[in-house]
mmCIF file of C-alpha atoms in Angstrom:
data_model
loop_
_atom_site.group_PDB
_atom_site.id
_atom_site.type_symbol
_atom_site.label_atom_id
_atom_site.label_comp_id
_atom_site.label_asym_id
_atom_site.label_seq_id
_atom_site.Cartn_x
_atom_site.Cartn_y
_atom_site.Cartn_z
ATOM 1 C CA UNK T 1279 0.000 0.000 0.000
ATOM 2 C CA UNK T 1280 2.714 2.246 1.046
ATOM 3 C CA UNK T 1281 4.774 1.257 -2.318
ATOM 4 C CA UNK T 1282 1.226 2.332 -4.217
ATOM 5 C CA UNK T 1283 1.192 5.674 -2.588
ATOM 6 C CA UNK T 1284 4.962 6.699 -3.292
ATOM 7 C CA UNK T 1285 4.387 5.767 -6.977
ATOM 8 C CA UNK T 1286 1.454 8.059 -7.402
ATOM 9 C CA UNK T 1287 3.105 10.699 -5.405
ATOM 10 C CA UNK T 1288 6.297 10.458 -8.104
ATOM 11 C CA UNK T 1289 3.598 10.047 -10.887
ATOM 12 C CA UNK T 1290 2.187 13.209 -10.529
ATOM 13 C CA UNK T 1291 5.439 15.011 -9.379
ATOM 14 C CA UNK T 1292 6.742 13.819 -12.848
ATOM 15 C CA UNK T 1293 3.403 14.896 -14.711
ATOM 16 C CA UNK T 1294 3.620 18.220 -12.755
ATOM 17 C CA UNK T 1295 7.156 19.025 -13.664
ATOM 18 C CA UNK T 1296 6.828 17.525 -17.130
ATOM 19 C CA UNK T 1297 3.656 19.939 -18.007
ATOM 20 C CA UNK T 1298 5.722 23.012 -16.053
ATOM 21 C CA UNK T 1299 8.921 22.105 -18.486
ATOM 22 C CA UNK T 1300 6.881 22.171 -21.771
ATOM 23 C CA UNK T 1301 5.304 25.420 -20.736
ATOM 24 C CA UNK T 1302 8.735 26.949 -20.101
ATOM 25 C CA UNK T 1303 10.168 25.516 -23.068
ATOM 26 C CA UNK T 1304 7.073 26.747 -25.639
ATOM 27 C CA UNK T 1305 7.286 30.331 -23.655
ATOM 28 C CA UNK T 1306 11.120 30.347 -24.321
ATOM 29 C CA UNK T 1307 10.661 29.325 -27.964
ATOM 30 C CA UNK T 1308 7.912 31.498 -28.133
ATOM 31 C CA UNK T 1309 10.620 34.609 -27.201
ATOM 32 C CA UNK T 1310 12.997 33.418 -29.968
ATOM 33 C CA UNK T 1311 10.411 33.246 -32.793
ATOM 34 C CA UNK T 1312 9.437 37.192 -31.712
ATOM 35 C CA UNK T 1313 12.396 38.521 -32.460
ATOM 36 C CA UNK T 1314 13.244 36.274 -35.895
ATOM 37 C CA UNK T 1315 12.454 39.394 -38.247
ATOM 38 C CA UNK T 1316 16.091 40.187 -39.561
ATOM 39 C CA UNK T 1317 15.767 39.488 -43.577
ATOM 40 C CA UNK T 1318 16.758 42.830 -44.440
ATOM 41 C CA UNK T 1319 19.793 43.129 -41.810
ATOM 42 C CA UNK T 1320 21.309 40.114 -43.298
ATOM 43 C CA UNK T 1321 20.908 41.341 -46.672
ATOM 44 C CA UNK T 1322 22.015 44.499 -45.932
ATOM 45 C CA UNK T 1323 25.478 42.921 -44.270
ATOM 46 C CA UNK T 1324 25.978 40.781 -47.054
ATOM 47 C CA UNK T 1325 25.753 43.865 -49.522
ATOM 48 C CA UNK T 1326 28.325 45.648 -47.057
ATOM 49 C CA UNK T 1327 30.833 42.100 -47.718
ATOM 50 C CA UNK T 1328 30.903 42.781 -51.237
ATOM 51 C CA UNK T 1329 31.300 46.586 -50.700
ATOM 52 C CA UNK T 1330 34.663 45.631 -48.905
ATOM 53 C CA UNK T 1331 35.694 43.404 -51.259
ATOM 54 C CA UNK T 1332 34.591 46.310 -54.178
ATOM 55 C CA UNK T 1333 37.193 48.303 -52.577
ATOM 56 C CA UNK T 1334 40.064 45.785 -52.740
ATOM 57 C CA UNK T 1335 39.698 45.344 -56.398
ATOM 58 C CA UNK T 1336 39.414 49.273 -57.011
ATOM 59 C CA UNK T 1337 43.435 49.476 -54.586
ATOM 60 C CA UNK T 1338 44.464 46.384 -56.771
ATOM 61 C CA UNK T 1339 43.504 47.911 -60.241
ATOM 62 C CA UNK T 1340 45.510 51.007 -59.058
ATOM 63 C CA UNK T 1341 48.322 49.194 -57.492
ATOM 64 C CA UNK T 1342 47.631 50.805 -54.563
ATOM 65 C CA UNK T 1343 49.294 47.883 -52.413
ATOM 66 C CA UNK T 1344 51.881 46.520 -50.304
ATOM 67 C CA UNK T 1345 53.570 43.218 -50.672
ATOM 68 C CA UNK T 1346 54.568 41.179 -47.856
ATOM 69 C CA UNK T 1347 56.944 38.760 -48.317
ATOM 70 C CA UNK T 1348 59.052 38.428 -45.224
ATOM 71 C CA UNK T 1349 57.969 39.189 -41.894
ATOM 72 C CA UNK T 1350 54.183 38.927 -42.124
ATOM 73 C CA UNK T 1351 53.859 39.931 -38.859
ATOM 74 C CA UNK T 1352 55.516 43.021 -38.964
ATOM 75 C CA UNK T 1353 54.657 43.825 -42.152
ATOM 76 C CA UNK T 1354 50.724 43.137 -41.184
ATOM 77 C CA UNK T 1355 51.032 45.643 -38.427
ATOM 78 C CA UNK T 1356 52.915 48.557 -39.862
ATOM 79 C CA UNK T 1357 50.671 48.284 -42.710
ATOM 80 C CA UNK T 1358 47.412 48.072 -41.313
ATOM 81 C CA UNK T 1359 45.579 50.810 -43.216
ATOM 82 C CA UNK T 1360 46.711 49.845 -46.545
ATOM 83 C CA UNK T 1361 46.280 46.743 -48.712
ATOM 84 C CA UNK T 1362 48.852 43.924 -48.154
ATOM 85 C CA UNK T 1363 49.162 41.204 -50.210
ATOM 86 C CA UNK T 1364 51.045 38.214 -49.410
ATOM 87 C CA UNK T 1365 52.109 36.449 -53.162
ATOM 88 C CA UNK T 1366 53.027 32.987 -54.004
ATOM 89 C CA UNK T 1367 55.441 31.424 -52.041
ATOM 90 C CA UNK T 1368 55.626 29.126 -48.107
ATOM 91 C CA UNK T 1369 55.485 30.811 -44.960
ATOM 92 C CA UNK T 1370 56.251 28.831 -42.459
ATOM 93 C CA UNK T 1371 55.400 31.220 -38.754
ATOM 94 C CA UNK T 1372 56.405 30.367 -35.076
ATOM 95 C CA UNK T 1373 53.185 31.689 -33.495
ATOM 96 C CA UNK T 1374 49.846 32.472 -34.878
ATOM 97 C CA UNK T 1375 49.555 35.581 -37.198
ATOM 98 C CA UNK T 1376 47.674 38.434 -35.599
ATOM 99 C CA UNK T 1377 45.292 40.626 -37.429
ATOM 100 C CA UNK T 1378 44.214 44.019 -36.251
ATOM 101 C CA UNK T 1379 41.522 45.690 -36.533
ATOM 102 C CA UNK T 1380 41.215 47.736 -40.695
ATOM 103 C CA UNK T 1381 43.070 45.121 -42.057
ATOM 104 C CA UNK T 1382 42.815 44.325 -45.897
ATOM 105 C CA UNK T 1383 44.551 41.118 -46.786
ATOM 106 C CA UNK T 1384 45.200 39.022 -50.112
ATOM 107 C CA UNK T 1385 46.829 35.778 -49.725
ATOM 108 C CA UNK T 1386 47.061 35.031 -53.312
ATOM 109 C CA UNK T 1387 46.887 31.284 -55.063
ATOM 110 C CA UNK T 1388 49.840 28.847 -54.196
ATOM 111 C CA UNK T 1389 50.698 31.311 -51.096
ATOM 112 C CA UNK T 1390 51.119 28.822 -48.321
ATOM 113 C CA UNK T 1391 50.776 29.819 -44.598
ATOM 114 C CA UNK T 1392 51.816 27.071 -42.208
ATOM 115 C CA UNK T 1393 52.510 26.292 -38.527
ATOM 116 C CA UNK T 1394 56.325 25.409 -38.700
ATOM 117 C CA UNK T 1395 57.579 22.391 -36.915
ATOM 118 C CA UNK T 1396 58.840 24.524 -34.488
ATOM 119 C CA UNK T 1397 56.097 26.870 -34.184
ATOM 120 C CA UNK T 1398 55.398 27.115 -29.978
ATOM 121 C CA UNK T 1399 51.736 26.944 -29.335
ATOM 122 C CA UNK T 1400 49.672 26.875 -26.327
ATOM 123 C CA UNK T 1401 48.064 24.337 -25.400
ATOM 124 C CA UNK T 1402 44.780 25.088 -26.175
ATOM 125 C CA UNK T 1403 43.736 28.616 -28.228
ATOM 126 C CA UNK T 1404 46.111 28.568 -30.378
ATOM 127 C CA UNK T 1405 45.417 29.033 -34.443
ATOM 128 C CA UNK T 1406 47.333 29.943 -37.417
ATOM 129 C CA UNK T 1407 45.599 33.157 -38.065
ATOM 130 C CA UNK T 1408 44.468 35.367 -35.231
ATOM 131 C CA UNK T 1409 41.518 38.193 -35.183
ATOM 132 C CA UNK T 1410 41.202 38.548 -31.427
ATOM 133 C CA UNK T 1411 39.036 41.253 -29.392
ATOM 134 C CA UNK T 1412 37.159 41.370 -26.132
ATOM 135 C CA UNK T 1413 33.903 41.769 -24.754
ATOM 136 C CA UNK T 1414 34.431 45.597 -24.334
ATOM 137 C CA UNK T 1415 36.509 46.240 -27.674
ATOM 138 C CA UNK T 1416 35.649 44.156 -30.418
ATOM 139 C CA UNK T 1417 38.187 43.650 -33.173
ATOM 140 C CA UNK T 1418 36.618 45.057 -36.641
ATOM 141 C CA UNK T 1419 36.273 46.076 -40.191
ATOM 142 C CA UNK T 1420 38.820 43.368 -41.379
ATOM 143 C CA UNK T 1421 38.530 41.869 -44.881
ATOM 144 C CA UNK T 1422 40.643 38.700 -46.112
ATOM 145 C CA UNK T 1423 40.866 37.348 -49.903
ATOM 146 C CA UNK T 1424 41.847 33.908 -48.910
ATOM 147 C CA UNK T 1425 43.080 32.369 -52.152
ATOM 148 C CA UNK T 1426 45.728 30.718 -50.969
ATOM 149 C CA UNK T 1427 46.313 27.311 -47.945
ATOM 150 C CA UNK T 1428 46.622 27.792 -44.542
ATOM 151 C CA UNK T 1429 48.181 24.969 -42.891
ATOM 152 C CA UNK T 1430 47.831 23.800 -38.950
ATOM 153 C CA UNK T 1431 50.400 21.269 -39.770
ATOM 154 C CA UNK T 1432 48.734 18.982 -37.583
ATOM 155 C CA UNK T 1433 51.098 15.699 -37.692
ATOM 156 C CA UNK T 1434 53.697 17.823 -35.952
ATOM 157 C CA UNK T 1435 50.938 20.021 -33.783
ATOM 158 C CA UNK T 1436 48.542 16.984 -32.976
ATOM 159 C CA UNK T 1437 45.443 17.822 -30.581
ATOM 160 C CA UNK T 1438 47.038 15.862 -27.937
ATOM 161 C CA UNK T 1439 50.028 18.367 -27.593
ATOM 162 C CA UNK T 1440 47.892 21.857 -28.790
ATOM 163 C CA UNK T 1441 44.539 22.895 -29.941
ATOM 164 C CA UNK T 1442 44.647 25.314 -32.808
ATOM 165 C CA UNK T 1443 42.473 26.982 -35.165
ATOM 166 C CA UNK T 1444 43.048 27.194 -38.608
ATOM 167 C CA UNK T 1445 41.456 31.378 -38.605
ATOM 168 C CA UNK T 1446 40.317 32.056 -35.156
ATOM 169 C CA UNK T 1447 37.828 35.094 -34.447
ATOM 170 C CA UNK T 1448 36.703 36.324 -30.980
ATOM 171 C CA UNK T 1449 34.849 39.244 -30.253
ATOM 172 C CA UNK T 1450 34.661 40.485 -33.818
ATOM 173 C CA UNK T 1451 32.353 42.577 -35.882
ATOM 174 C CA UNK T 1452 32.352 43.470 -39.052
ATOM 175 C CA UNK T 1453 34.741 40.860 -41.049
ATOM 176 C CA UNK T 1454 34.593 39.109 -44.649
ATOM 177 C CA UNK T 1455 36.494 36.415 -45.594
ATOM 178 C CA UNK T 1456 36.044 35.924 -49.481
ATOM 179 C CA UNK T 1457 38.164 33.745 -51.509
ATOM 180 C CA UNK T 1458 38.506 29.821 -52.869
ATOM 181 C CA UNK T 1459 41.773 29.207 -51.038
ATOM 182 C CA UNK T 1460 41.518 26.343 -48.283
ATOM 183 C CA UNK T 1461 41.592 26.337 -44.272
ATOM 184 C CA UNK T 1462 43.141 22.504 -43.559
ATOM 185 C CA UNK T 1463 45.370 20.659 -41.248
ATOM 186 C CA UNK T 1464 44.336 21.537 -38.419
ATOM 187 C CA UNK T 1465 43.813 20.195 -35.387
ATOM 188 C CA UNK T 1466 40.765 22.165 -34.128
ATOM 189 C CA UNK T 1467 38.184 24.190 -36.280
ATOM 190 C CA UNK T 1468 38.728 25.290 -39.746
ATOM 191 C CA UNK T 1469 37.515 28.873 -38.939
ATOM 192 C CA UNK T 1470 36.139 29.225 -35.559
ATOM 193 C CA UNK T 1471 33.987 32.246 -34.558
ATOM 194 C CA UNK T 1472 33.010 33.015 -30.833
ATOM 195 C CA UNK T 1473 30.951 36.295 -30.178
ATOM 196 C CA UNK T 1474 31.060 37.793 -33.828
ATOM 197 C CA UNK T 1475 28.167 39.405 -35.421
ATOM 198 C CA UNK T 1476 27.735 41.022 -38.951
ATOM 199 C CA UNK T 1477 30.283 38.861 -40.589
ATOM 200 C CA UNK T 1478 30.209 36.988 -43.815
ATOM 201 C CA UNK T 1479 32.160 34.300 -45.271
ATOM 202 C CA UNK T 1480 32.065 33.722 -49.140
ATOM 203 C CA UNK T 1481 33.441 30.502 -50.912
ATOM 204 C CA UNK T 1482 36.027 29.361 -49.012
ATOM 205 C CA UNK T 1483 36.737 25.518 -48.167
ATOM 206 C CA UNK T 1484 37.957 23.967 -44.987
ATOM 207 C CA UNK T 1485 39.427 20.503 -45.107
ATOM 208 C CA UNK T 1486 40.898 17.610 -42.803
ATOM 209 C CA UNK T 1487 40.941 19.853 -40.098
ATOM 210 C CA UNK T 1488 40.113 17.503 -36.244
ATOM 211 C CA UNK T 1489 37.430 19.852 -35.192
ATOM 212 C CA UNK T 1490 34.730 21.203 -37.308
ATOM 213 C CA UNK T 1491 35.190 23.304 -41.112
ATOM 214 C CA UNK T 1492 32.950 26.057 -40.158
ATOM 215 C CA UNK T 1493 32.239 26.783 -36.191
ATOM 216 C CA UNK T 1494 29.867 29.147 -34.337
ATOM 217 C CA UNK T 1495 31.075 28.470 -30.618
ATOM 218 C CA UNK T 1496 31.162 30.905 -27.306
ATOM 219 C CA UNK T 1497 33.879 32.261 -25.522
ATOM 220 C CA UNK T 1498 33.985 31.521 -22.047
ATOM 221 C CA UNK T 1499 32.568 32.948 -19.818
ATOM 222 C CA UNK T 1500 28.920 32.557 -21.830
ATOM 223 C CA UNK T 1501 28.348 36.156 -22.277
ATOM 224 C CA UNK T 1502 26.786 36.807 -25.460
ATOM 225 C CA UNK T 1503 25.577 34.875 -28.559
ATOM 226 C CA UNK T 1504 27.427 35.361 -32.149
ATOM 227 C CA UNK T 1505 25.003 37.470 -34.579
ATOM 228 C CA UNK T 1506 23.814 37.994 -37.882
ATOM 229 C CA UNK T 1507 26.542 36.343 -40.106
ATOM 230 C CA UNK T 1508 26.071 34.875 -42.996
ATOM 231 C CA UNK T 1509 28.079 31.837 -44.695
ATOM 232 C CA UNK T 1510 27.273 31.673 -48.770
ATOM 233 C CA UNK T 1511 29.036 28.995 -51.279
ATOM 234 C CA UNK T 1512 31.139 27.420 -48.984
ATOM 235 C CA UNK T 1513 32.450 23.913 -49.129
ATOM 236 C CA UNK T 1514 33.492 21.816 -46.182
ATOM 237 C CA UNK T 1515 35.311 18.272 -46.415
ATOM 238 C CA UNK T 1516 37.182 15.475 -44.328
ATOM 239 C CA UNK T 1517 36.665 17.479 -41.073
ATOM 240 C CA UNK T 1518 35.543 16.431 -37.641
ATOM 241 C CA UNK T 1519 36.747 12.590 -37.143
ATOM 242 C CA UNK T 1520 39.462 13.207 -34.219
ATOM 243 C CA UNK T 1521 36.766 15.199 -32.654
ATOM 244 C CA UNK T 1522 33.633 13.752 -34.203
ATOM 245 C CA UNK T 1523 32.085 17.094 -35.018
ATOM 246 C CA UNK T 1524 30.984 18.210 -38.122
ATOM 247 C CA UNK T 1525 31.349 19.954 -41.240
ATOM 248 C CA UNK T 1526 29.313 23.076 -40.925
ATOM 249 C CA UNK T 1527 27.810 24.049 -37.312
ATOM 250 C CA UNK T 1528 26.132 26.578 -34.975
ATOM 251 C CA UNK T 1529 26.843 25.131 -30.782
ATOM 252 C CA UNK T 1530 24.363 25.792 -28.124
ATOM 253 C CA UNK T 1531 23.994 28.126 -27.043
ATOM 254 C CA UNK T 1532 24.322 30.641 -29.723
ATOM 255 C CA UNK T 1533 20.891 32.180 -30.656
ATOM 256 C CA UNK T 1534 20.452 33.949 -33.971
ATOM 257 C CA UNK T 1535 23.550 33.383 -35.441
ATOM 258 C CA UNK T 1536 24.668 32.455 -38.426
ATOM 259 C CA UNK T 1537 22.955 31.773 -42.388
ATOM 260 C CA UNK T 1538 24.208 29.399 -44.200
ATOM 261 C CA UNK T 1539 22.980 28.950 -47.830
ATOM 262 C CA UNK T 1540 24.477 27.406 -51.084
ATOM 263 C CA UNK T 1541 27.076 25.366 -48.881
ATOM 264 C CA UNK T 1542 28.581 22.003 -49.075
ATOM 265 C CA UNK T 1543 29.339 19.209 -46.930
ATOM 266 C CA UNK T 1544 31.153 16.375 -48.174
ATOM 267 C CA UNK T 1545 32.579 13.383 -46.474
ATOM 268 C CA UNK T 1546 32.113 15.008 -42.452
ATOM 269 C CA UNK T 1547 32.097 13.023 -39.664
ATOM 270 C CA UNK T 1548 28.601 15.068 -39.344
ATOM 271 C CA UNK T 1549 27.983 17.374 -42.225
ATOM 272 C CA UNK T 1550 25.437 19.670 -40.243
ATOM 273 C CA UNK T 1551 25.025 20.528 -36.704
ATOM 274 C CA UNK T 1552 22.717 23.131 -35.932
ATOM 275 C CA UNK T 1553 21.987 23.360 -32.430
ATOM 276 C CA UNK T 1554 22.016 27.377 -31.657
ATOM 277 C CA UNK T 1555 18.532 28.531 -31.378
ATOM 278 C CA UNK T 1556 17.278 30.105 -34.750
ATOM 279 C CA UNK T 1557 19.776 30.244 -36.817
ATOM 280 C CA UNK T 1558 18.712 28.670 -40.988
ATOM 281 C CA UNK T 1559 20.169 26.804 -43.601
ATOM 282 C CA UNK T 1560 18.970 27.590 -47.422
ATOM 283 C CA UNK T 1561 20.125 25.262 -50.454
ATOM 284 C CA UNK T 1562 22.487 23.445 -48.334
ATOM 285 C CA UNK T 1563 23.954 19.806 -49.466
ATOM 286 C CA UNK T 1564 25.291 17.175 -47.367
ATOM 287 C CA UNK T 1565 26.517 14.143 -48.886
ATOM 288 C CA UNK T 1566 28.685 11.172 -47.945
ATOM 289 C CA UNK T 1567 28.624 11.611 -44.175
ATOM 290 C CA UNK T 1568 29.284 9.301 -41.473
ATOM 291 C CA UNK T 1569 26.636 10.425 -38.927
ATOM 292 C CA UNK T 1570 22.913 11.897 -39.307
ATOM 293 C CA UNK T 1571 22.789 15.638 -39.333
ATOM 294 C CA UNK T 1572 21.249 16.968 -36.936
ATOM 295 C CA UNK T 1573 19.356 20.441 -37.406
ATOM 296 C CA UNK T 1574 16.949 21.025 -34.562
ATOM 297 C CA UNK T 1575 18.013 24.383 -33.518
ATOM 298 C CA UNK T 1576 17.391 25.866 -36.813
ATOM 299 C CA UNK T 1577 14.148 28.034 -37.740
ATOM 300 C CA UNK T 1578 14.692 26.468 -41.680
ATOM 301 C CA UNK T 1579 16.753 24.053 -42.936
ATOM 302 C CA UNK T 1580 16.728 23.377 -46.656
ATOM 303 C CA UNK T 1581 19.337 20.930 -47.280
ATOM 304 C CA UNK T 1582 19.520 18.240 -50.226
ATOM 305 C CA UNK T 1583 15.870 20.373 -51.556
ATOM 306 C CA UNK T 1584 14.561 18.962 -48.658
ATOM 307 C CA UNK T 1585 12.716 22.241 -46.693
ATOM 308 C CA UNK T 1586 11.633 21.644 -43.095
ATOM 309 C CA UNK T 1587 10.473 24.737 -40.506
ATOM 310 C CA UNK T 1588 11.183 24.158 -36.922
ATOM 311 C CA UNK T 1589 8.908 26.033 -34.737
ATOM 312 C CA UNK T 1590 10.476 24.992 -31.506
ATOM 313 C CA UNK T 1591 13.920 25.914 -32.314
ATOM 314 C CA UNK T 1592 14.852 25.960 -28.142
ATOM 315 C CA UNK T 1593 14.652 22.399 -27.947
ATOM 316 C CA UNK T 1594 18.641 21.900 -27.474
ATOM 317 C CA UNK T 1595 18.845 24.618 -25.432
ATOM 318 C CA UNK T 1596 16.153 23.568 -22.882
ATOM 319 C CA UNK T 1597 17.224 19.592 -23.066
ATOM 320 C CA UNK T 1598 20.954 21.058 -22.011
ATOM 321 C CA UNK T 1599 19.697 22.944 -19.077
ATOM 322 C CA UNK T 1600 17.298 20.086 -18.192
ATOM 323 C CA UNK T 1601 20.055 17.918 -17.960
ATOM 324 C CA UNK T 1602 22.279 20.479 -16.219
ATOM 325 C CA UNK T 1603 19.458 20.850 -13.334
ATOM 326 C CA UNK T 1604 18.911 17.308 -13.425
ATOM 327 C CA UNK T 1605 22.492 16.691 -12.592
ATOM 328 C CA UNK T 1606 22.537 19.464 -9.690
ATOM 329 C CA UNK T 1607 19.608 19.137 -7.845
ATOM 330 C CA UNK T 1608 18.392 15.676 -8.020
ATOM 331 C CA UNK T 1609 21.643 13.942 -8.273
ATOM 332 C CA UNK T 1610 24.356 16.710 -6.604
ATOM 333 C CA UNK T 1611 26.838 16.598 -9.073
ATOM 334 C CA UNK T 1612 29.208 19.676 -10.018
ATOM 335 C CA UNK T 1613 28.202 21.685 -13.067
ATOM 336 C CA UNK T 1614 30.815 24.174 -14.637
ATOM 337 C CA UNK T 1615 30.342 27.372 -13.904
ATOM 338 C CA UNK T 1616 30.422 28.237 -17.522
ATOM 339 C CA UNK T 1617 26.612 27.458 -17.281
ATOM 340 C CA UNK T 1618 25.126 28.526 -13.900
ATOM 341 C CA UNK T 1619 24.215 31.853 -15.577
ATOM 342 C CA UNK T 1620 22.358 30.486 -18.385
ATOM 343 C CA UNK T 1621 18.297 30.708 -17.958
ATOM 344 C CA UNK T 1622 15.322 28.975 -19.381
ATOM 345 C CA UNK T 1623 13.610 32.234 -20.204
ATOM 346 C CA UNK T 1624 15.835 33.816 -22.544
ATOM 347 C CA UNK T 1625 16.154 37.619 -24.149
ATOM 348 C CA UNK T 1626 17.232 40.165 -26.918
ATOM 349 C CA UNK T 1627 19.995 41.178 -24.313
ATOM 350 C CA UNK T 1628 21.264 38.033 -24.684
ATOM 351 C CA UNK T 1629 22.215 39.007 -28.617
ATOM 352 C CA UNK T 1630 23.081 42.106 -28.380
#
């Protein structure tokens, strides 16, 4: 009798909560979907890409240009205002190649940028190329023609001894990357963008690289979400099998993030990962991949001419705090502090 009475108590405890969880999760979804109106902004930013890129070819047509050939670094940073190009040729650098802010680069075909053997990396953050801000000064207004390779070497600089992106961008706003060089060898992300908004990336591929060709991730602390950048004729391949991510993503939990249309993922570990609430996928293809894409997050996904709308586009978020309270309270585990601050009721504040 007693046993009878404790299992009807935990019954309805478990409907309770369950109908209390849905509510919260359809409210929270709810919040997303209000705020989803930003067709024009993304238009308009992709117009502004090919305005920087305009202005490249009008410097290049009147040789208005500096060519780097040894010292990139140096070269990069006492040049910042004017249009460098980097030419044919193999540059193998010690650390990873910083970028400031009004940069215009050209890394032209058969230019090779590389992590030497002797390059000394940290252990984890480390990536070839470097466009690095912070949450109070955001690193901006940088374009890069990437026609040529950039290397991680990753035989020599193997996860196991330091992660590195192949272009890394924190707290950035305002950058293009346009070109049909290559990202590969690497033993974290192709290109891997935490906190950047109004950024677009045309055409380029990302190959073999341990973590994932294309990345929307968040720095830590979880402060803010990446925004409004769009990802058009890109092509991702071979990635994601040390790590077993994928070849294009969005990570929880991002919200409003990225577009991705007219891209290609070939031969991923997982081709598509879209977990970050809201972001879309138009004429995507995925083809040849180990594991089922997953696409949950996403408000649209049109991949393979297959078009499917998502309505709750929260879900991952929600299951990932379920299972975070789940761990704390009923079973008194530790849960990093990089998501005590997250909420089930989320916010524009959170994307701005």
């Amino acid at each position: 009798m007693l046993k009878t009475k404790k299992l009807h108590i935990f019954l309805s405890l478990f409907i309770l909560i369950s109908f209390f969880l849905f509510f919260l999760y359809c409210v929270s979804s709810l919040n997303i979907t209000n705020i989803d109106n930003r067709s024009y902004s993304e238009a308009k930013n992709v117009r502004s890409g090919f305005a920087q890129i305009s202005k490249i070819m009008e410097k290049l047509a009147s040789k208005d240009y500096i060519i780097c050939k040894e010292n990139l670094q140096s070269c990069i940073f006492d040049n910042n205002n004017e249009l460098i190009i980097i030419p044919k040729g193999n540059y193998f650098i010690e650390k990873p190649l910083k970028i400031p802010s009004s940069s215009k680069i050209f890394i032209r075909e058969d230019a090779v940028i590389k992590l030497s053997n002797s390059a000394k990396m940290p252990r984890f953050g480390g990536s070839v190329i470097e466009l690095k801000g912070n949450y109070k000064d955001l690193i901006s207004d940088i374009t890069i023609i990437q026609n040529g390779v950039i290397d991680g070497n990753k035989n020599i600089h193997s996860y196991d001894k330091s992660g590195n992106e192949g272009i890394k961008i924190d707290y950035a706003d305002r950058v293009v990357i346009f070109g049909n060089g290559v990202i590969q060898n690497v033993s974290g992300d192709g290109i891997d963008l935490d906190a950047t908004s109004n950024s677009v990336i045309l055409g380029v591929s990302t190959k073999n690289n341990s973590g994932s060709g294309i990345h929307f991730g968040s720095p830590r602390p979880i402060i803010k979400s990446s925004k409004n950048n769009q990802i058009i004729g890109a092509y991702s391949s071979e990635n994601g099998f040390y790590h077993e991510r994928n070849g294009f993503d969005v990570s929880f939990p991002n919200m409003n993030s990225a577009t991705y249309a007219w891209s290609i993922a070939d031969k991923n570990f997982k081709n598509w990962e879209i977990l970050g609430s809201n972001s879309k996928v138009f004429k995507g293809v995925s083809i040849n991949n180990k594991t089922k894409d997953e696409t949950q997050g996403a408000s649209v996904v049109e991949i393979n001419d297959s078009l499917k709308k998502n309505y709750l586009t929260n879900f991952p978020y929600i299951k990932t705090l379920l299972k975070r309270d789940i761990y704390f309270y009923l079973f008194d585990k530790e849960i990093s502090e990089d998501f005590t601050e997250l909420r089930y009721l989320r916010n524009k504040q959170e994307n701005e």
